[in-house]
C-alpha positions as CSV (number, residue, x, y, z in Angstrom):
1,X,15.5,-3.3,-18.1
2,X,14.7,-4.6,-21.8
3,X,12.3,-6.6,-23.5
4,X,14.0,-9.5,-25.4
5,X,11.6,-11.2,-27.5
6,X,12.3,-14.7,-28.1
7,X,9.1,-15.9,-30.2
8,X,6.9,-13.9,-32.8
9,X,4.9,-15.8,-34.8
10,X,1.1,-16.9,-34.1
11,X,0.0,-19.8,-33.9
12,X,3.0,-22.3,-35.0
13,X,6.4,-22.0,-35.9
14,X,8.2,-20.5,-39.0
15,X,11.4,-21.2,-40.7
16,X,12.1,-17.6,-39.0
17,X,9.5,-16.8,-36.2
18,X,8.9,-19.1,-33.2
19,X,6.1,-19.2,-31.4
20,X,5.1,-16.4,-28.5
21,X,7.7,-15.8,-25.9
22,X,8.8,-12.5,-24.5
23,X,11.4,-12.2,-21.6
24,X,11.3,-8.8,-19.6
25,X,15.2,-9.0,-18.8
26,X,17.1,-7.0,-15.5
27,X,20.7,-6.5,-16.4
28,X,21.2,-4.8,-13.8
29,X,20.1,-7.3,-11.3
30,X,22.9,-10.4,-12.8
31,X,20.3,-10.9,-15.7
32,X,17.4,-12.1,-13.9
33,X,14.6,-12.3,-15.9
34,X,10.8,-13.0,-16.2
35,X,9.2,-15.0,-19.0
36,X,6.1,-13.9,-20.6
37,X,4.6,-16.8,-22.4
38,X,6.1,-20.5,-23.3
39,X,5.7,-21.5,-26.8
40,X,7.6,-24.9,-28.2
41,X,10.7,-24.4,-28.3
42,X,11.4,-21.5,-26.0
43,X,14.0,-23.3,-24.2
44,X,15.8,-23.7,-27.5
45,X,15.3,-19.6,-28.1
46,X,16.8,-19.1,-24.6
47,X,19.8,-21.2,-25.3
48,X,20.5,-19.3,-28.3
49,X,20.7,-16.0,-26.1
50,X,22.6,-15.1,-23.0
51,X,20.1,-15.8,-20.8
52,X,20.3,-18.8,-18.5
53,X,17.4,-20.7,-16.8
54,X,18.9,-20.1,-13.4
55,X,18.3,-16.4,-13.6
56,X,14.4,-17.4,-14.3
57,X,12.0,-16.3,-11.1
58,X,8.7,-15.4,-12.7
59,X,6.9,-16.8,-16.0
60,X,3.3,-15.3,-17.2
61,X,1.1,-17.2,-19.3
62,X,-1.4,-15.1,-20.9
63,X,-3.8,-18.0,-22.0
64,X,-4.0,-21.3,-22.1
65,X,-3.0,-22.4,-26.0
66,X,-0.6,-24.1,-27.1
67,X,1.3,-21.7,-29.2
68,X,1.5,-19.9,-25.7
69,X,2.1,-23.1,-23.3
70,X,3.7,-25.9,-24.7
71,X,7.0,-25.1,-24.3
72,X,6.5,-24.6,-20.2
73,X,7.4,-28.1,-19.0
74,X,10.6,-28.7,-20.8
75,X,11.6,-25.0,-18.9
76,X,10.4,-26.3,-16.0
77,X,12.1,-29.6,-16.1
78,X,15.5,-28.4,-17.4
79,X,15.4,-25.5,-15.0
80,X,16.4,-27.9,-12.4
81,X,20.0,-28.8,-13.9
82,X,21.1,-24.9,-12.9
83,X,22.7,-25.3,-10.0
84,X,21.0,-22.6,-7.4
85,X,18.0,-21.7,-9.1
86,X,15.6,-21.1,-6.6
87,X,12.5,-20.5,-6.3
88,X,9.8,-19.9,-9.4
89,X,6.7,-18.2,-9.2
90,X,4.3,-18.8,-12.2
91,X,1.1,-16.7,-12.9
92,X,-1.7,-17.9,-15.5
93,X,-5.5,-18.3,-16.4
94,X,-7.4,-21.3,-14.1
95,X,-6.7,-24.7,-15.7
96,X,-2.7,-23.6,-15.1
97,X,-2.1,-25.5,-12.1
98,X,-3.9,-28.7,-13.3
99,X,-1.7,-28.5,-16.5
100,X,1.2,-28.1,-14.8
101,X,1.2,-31.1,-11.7
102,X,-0.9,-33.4,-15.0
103,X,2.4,-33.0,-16.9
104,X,4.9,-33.3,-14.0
105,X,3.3,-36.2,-12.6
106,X,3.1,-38.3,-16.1
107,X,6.8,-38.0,-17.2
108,X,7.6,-38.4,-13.7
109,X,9.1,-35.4,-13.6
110,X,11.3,-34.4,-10.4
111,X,12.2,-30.4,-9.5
112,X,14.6,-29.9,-7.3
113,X,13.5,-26.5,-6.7
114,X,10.2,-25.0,-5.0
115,X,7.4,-24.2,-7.8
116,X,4.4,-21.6,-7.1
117,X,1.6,-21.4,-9.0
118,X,-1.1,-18.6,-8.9
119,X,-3.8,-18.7,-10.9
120,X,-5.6,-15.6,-11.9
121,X,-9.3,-15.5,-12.0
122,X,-10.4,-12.0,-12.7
123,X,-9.0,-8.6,-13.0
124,X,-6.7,-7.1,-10.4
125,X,-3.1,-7.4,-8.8
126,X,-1.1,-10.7,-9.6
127,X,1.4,-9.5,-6.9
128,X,3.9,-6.6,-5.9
129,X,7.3,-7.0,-4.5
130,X,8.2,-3.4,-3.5
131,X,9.9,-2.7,-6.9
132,X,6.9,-3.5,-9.2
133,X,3.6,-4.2,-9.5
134,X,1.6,-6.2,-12.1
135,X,-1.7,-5.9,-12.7
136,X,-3.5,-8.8,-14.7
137,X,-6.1,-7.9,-16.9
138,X,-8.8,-10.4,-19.0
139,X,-9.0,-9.4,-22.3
140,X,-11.4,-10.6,-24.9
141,X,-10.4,-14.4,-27.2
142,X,-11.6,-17.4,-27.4
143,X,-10.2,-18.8,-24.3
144,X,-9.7,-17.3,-21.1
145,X,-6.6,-14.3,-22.1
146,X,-4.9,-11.9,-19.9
147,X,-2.5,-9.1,-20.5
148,X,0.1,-8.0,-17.9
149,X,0.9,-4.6,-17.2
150,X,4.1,-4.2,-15.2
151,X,4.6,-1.1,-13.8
152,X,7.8,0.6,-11.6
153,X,6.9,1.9,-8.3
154,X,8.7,5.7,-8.2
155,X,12.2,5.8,-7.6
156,X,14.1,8.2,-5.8
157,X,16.1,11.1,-7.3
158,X,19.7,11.7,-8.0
159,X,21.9,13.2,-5.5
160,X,23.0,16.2,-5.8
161,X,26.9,15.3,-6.0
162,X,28.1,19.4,-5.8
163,X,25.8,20.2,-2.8
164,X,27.3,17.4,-0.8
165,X,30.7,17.9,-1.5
166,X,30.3,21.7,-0.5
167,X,28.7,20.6,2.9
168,X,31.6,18.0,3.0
169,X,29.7,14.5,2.9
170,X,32.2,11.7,2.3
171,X,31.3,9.4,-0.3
172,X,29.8,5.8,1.4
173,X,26.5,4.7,3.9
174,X,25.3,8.1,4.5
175,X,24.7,8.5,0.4
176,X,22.7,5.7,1.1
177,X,20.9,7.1,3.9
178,X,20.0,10.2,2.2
179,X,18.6,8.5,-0.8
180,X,16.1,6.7,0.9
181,X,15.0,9.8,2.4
182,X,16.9,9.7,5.6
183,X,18.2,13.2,7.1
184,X,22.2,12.6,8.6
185,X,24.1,14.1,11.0
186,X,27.5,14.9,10.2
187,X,30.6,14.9,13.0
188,X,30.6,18.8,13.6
189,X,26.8,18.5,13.8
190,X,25.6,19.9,10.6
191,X,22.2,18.1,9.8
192,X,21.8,17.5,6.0
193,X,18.4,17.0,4.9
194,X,17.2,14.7,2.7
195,X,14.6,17.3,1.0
196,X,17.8,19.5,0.1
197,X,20.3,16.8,-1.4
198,X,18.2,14.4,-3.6
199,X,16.3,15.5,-6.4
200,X,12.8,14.8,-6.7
201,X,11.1,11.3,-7.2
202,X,11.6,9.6,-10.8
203,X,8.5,7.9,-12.1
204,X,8.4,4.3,-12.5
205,X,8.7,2.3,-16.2
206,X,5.3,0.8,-17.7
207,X,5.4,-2.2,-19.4
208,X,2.3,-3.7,-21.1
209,X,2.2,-7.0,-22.7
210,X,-1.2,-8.3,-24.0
211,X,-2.1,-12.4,-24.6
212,X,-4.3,-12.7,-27.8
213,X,-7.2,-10.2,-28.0
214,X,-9.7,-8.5,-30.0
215,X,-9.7,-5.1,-29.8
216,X,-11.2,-4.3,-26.6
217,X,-11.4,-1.3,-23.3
218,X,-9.5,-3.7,-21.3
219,X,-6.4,-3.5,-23.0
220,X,-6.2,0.2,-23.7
221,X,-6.4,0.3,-20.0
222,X,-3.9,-1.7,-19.2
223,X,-1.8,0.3,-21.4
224,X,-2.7,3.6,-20.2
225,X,0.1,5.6,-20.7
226,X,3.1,2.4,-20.9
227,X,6.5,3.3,-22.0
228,X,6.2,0.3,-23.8
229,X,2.7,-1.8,-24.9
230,X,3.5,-4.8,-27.2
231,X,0.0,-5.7,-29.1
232,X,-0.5,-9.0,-30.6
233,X,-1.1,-8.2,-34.9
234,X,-2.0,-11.5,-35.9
235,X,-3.9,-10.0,-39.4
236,X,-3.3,-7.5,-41.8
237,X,-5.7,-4.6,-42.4
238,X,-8.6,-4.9,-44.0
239,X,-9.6,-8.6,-42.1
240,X,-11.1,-7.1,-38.9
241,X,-14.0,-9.3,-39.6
242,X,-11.9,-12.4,-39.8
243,X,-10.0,-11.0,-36.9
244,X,-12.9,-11.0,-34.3
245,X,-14.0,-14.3,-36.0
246,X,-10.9,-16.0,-34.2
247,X,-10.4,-13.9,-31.5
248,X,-7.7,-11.6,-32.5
249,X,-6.2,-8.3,-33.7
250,X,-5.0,-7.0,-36.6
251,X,-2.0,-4.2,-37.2
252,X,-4.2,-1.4,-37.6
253,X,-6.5,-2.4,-34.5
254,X,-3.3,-2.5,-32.4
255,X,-2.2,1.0,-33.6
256,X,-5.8,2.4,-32.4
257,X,-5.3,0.8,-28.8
258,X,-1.9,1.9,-28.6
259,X,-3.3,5.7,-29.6
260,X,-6.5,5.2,-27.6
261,X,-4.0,4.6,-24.1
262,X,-1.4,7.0,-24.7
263,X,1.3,5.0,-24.6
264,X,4.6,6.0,-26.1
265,X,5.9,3.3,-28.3
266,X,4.0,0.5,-29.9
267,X,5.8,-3.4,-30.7
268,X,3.4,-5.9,-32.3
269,X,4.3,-9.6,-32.3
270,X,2.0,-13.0,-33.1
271,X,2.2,-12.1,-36.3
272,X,0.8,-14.4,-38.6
273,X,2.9,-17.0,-41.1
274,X,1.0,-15.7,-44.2
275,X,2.8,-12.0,-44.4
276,X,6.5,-11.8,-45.6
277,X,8.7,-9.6,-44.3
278,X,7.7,-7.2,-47.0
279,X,4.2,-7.2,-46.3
280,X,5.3,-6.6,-42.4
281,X,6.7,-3.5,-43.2
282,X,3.9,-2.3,-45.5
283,X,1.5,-3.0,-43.1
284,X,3.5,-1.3,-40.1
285,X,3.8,1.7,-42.5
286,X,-0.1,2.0,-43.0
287,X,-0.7,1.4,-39.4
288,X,1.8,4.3,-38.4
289,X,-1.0,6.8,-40.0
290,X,-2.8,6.1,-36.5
291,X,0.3,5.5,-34.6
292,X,3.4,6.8,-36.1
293,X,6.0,5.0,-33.2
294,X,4.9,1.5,-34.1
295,X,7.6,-1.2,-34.9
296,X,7.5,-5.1,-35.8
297,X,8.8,-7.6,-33.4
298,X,11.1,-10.6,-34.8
299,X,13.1,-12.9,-33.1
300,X,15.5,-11.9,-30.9
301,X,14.8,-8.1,-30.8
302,X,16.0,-6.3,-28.1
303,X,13.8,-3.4,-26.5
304,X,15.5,-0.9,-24.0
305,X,13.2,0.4,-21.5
């Protein structure tokens, strides 16, 4: 899976950032893919990519501002000119719901496909469908903010191709079998145990993706660990006091959380439209005294996972 990032700036727009939209993309599953956030605008981001609406079957919304929202109705509307698109599922902060049918029901807005919305009052599971879970997690602004952390149930290990062929397995279903842990009996039999061809159990990929936040416990523990946690750096080091003023983080705050959880790599985005490119750079190289595998995110980065 990869992270495709698709806006990056805080608060409004730039000549070169839009604002906050990630999308947490499956190749491997025909592109499908999950939004996290809806800035203005991300519908015009998406068309810019390879991703199509269609593929859309989960967004997050982290809070409930604009920067982060306002972009969710024309997705939802054009969503229904894909031709089998099916179902969405949409998870956000209470107030979502009422946003949402306030919208659809002033521009008279018709969906011709079945729309769920969950609201999430309070820490815990937002839902788990076998292959992941994602735990929701309210962090600390100046509106109701979650973060999401997505994590990959174990999967099961490789076969072992050489043992097989020696005890003369044919390639096909009872590959299958064995990798979901099922012993098979061969024709002359033999019984091949599941224990003796498949290695053992890979751990799953963690994912952390934070709304807008001061620094604060809850989101170094919902990165505990993450193979990936991308931190919101909307001000450079030095303003932590202005930082908490408005409910947010700044580079070096980011790169403490990211150390504090033991997570492996570090992207911060809603970054604000005062710092160059330059000064990006500058400050990701002061913040990498705390956390040395820290990196900026701009529009249209790709992230393997």
């Amino acid at each position: 899976m990869k992270l495709l990032f698709l806006g990056t700036s805080a608060g409004r727009p730039t000549a070169r950032r839009n604002v906050s939209s990630i999308a947490l993309v499956f190749p491997e599953d025909q592109n499908r893919f999950w939004l996290f956030d809806a800035g203005e605008g991300t519908q015009h981001q998406l068309l810019k990519s390879k991703l199509k609406l269609g593929k859309l079957n989960r967004i997050f919304i982290t809070h409930m501002h604009g920067d982060h929202l306002y972009g969710l109705p024309g997705i939802l509307s054009s969503r229904t000119y894909y031709e089998g698109a099916d179902k969405l599922e949409l998870y956000g902060p209470p107030g979502l719901r009422a946003y949402v049918e306030s919208v659809l029901l002033y521009s008279e807005a018709h969906l011709n496909y079945e729309l769920g919305i969950h609201e999430i009052d309070g820490d815990g599971e937002a839902f788990d469908d076998g292959r992941f879970r994602i735990e929701a997690g309210e962090l600390t602004h100046r509106v109701r903010s979650f973060g999401y952390r997505i994590e990959e149930h174990p999967r099961s290990g490789q076969l072992d191709l050489a043992y097989l062929t020696s005890r003369g397995v044919p390639p096909g279903p009872l590959y299958g079998k064995l990798k979901r842990g099922e012993d098979i009996v061969l024709q002359d039999g033999s019984v091949i145990r599941a224990s003796m061809a498949v290695g053992p159990c890979v751990n799953g990929r963690i994912v952390t993706i934070l709304g807008d936040t001061v620094k604060c416990e809850r989101a170094a523990t919902l990165a505990q660990h993450a193979d990936v946690l991308v931190h919101e750096a909307t001000f450079g080091i030095g303003l932590e006091e202005k930082a908490a003023l408005y409910g947010h983080s700044t580079f070096l705050q980011a790169a403490e959380t990211a150390a504090q959880a033991g997570a492996k790599r570090l992207i911060v985005s809603h970054i604000s439209a005062r710092y160059a490119d330059e000064d990006v750079e500058a400050l990701i190289g002061q913040a990498g005294a705390i956390f040395p595998n820290i990196e900026a995110a701009y529009d249209f980065k790709e992230v393997c996972i």
